[in-house]
Coordinates of C-alpha atoms in Angstrom, one line a residue:
M24 CA 0.0 0.0 0.0
K25 CA 1.5 3.3 -1.0
L26 CA 0.6 6.4 1.0
N27 CA 1.3 10.0 -0.2
D28 CA 4.5 11.3 1.4
A29 CA 2.5 14.1 3.1
V30 CA 0.8 11.4 5.4
F31 CA 4.2 10.2 6.6
G32 CA 5.5 13.7 6.8
V33 CA 2.7 14.7 9.2
L34 CA 3.3 11.5 11.3
L35 CA 7.1 12.2 11.5
L36 CA 6.6 15.8 12.3
A37 CA 4.2 15.0 15.1
L38 CA 6.5 12.3 16.5
G39 CA 9.5 14.7 16.4
A40 CA 7.6 17.5 18.0
T41 CA 6.3 15.2 20.7
I42 CA 9.8 14.0 21.5
L43 CA 11.2 17.5 21.5
F44 CA 8.4 18.4 24.0
V45 CA 9.1 15.4 26.3
V46 CA 12.9 15.8 26.4
Q47 CA 12.6 19.3 27.8
A48 CA 11.6 17.7 31.1
F49 CA 14.8 15.6 31.2
P50 CA 17.0 16.5 34.2
K51 CA 20.0 18.6 33.7
I52 CA 23.4 17.3 34.8
P53 CA 25.2 19.8 37.0
G54 CA 28.5 21.0 35.6
Q55 CA 27.8 19.5 32.1
Q56 CA 27.2 21.4 28.9
V57 CA 25.0 18.6 27.6
G58 CA 22.5 16.4 29.3
P59 CA 20.4 13.3 28.6
A60 CA 18.1 15.3 26.3
L61 CA 20.8 16.1 23.7
F62 CA 20.8 13.0 21.5
P63 CA 17.0 12.3 21.6
G64 CA 16.5 16.0 20.9
L65 CA 18.9 15.8 17.9
I66 CA 17.1 12.8 16.5
A67 CA 13.7 14.5 17.1
A68 CA 14.9 17.6 15.2
G69 CA 16.0 15.3 12.4
L70 CA 12.5 13.7 12.4
C71 CA 10.9 17.1 12.2
V72 CA 13.1 18.2 9.3
G73 CA 12.5 15.0 7.4
G74 CA 8.8 15.1 8.2
L75 CA 8.6 18.7 6.9
I76 CA 10.4 17.7 3.7
L77 CA 8.0 14.8 3.1
L78 CA 5.0 17.0 3.9
V79 CA 6.0 19.7 1.4
R80 CA 6.9 17.1 -1.3
G81 CA 3.7 15.2 -0.7
W82 CA 1.6 18.4 -0.7
R83 CA 3.1 19.5 -4.0
E84 CA 2.4 16.1 -5.6
R85 CA -1.1 15.7 -4.2
A86 CA -2.7 16.4 -7.6
S87 CA -0.8 13.7 -9.5
V88 CA -0.2 11.2 -6.6
P89 CA -3.3 9.9 -4.8
W90 CA -3.3 9.8 -1.0
L91 CA -3.6 6.0 -1.0
V92 CA -2.8 3.5 -3.7
P93 CA -3.6 -0.2 -2.8
Q94 CA -1.0 -2.7 -3.9
D95 CA -1.6 -6.3 -5.1
W96 CA -0.9 -7.8 -1.6
T97 CA -4.0 -6.0 -0.2
R98 CA -6.1 -8.4 -2.3
S99 CA -4.3 -11.5 -1.1
P100 CA -6.0 -13.3 1.8
R101 CA -2.7 -14.8 2.9
H102 CA -1.0 -11.4 3.2
L103 CA -4.0 -9.9 4.9
L104 CA -4.0 -12.7 7.4
A105 CA -0.3 -12.1 8.1
L106 CA -1.0 -8.4 8.7
A107 CA -3.8 -9.3 11.1
V108 CA -1.5 -11.7 13.0
L109 CA 1.2 -9.1 13.2
I110 CA -1.3 -6.5 14.7
G111 CA -2.7 -9.2 16.9
A112 CA 0.8 -10.1 18.1
I113 CA 1.5 -6.5 19.1
V114 CA -1.8 -6.3 21.1
F115 CA -1.2 -9.8 22.6
Y116 CA 2.2 -8.6 23.9
M117 CA 0.9 -5.4 25.3
L118 CA -1.9 -7.1 27.1
L119 CA -0.3 -10.4 28.3
S120 CA 3.5 -10.0 28.5
Q121 CA 3.4 -9.0 32.2
K122 CA 1.3 -12.0 33.1
L123 CA 2.9 -14.6 30.8
G124 CA 6.4 -13.1 30.8
F125 CA 8.7 -12.3 27.9
L126 CA 9.9 -15.8 27.3
L127 CA 6.4 -17.3 26.8
S128 CA 4.9 -14.3 25.0
S129 CA 7.8 -14.0 22.6
A130 CA 7.9 -17.7 21.8
I131 CA 4.1 -17.7 21.1
I132 CA 4.3 -14.5 19.0
L133 CA 7.3 -15.6 16.9
S134 CA 5.8 -19.1 16.4
A135 CA 2.5 -17.6 15.1
L136 CA 4.3 -15.1 12.9
F137 CA 6.6 -17.7 11.4
Y138 CA 3.7 -20.1 10.8
V139 CA 1.5 -17.5 9.1
L140 CA 4.5 -16.8 6.8
Q141 CA 4.4 -20.4 5.8
V142 CA 7.3 -21.7 7.8
P143 CA 6.5 -25.4 8.8
L144 CA 5.1 -25.6 12.3
G145 CA 8.0 -27.6 13.8
R146 CA 10.6 -25.2 12.4
S147 CA 8.5 -22.2 13.5
V148 CA 8.4 -23.3 17.1
G149 CA 12.1 -24.3 17.1
V150 CA 13.3 -21.1 15.6
A151 CA 10.9 -19.1 17.8
V152 CA 12.2 -20.7 21.0
L153 CA 15.9 -20.3 20.0
A154 CA 15.3 -16.7 18.9
T155 CA 13.5 -15.9 22.1
L156 CA 16.3 -17.2 24.2
V157 CA 18.9 -15.3 22.2
I158 CA 16.9 -12.1 22.4
H159 CA 16.3 -12.6 26.1
F160 CA 20.0 -13.1 26.8
A161 CA 21.0 -10.1 24.8
F162 CA 18.5 -7.7 26.5
Y163 CA 18.2 -9.2 30.0
K164 CA 21.8 -10.2 30.6
L165 CA 23.9 -8.0 28.4
L166 CA 21.9 -4.8 28.2
R167 CA 20.2 -5.3 31.6
V168 CA 16.7 -4.5 30.3
P169 CA 14.2 -5.7 33.0
L170 CA 12.1 -8.1 30.9
P171 CA 9.0 -9.5 32.6
W172 CA 9.2 -13.1 33.9
G173 CA 5.4 -13.6 34.4
V174 CA 4.5 -17.1 35.3
L175 CA 8.1 -18.2 35.1
Q176 CA 9.1 -15.8 38.0
G177 CA 10.1 -18.8 40.1
Y178 CA 12.6 -20.0 37.4
A179 CA 14.2 -16.6 36.8
W180 CA 17.9 -16.7 36.4

């Protein structure tokens, strides 16, 4: 599906402006010229500039380029199912990851996504479990991101 550039321009501009607004509340570090808001602020400014460029370009082309052009995949039941599973996976993680934990949630989501993309079921589950363990190790152990354990709290390592 092709959207006019102005649509993404507005989204990027709104995202950048929101980030710029939020980073203003980041604490200042005494004795430092720069604080924790510098890099997010620079990225947000870049998003705003890029969004503005897309917005202007899309607005100029609005007469020749429609706002929405459906592609061939939008008429394919298999691709629409994959999109629905992807959106469902995001909602599933948001609602149940605290209760089930990262390991179970991620393994279920990845298995479903692989399967809907026509990976055989056994391989889907195997790769999903392996990928979940690798991702968990990278984020939980190496980067120290506090991932939820959920029902596996008693087995946390």
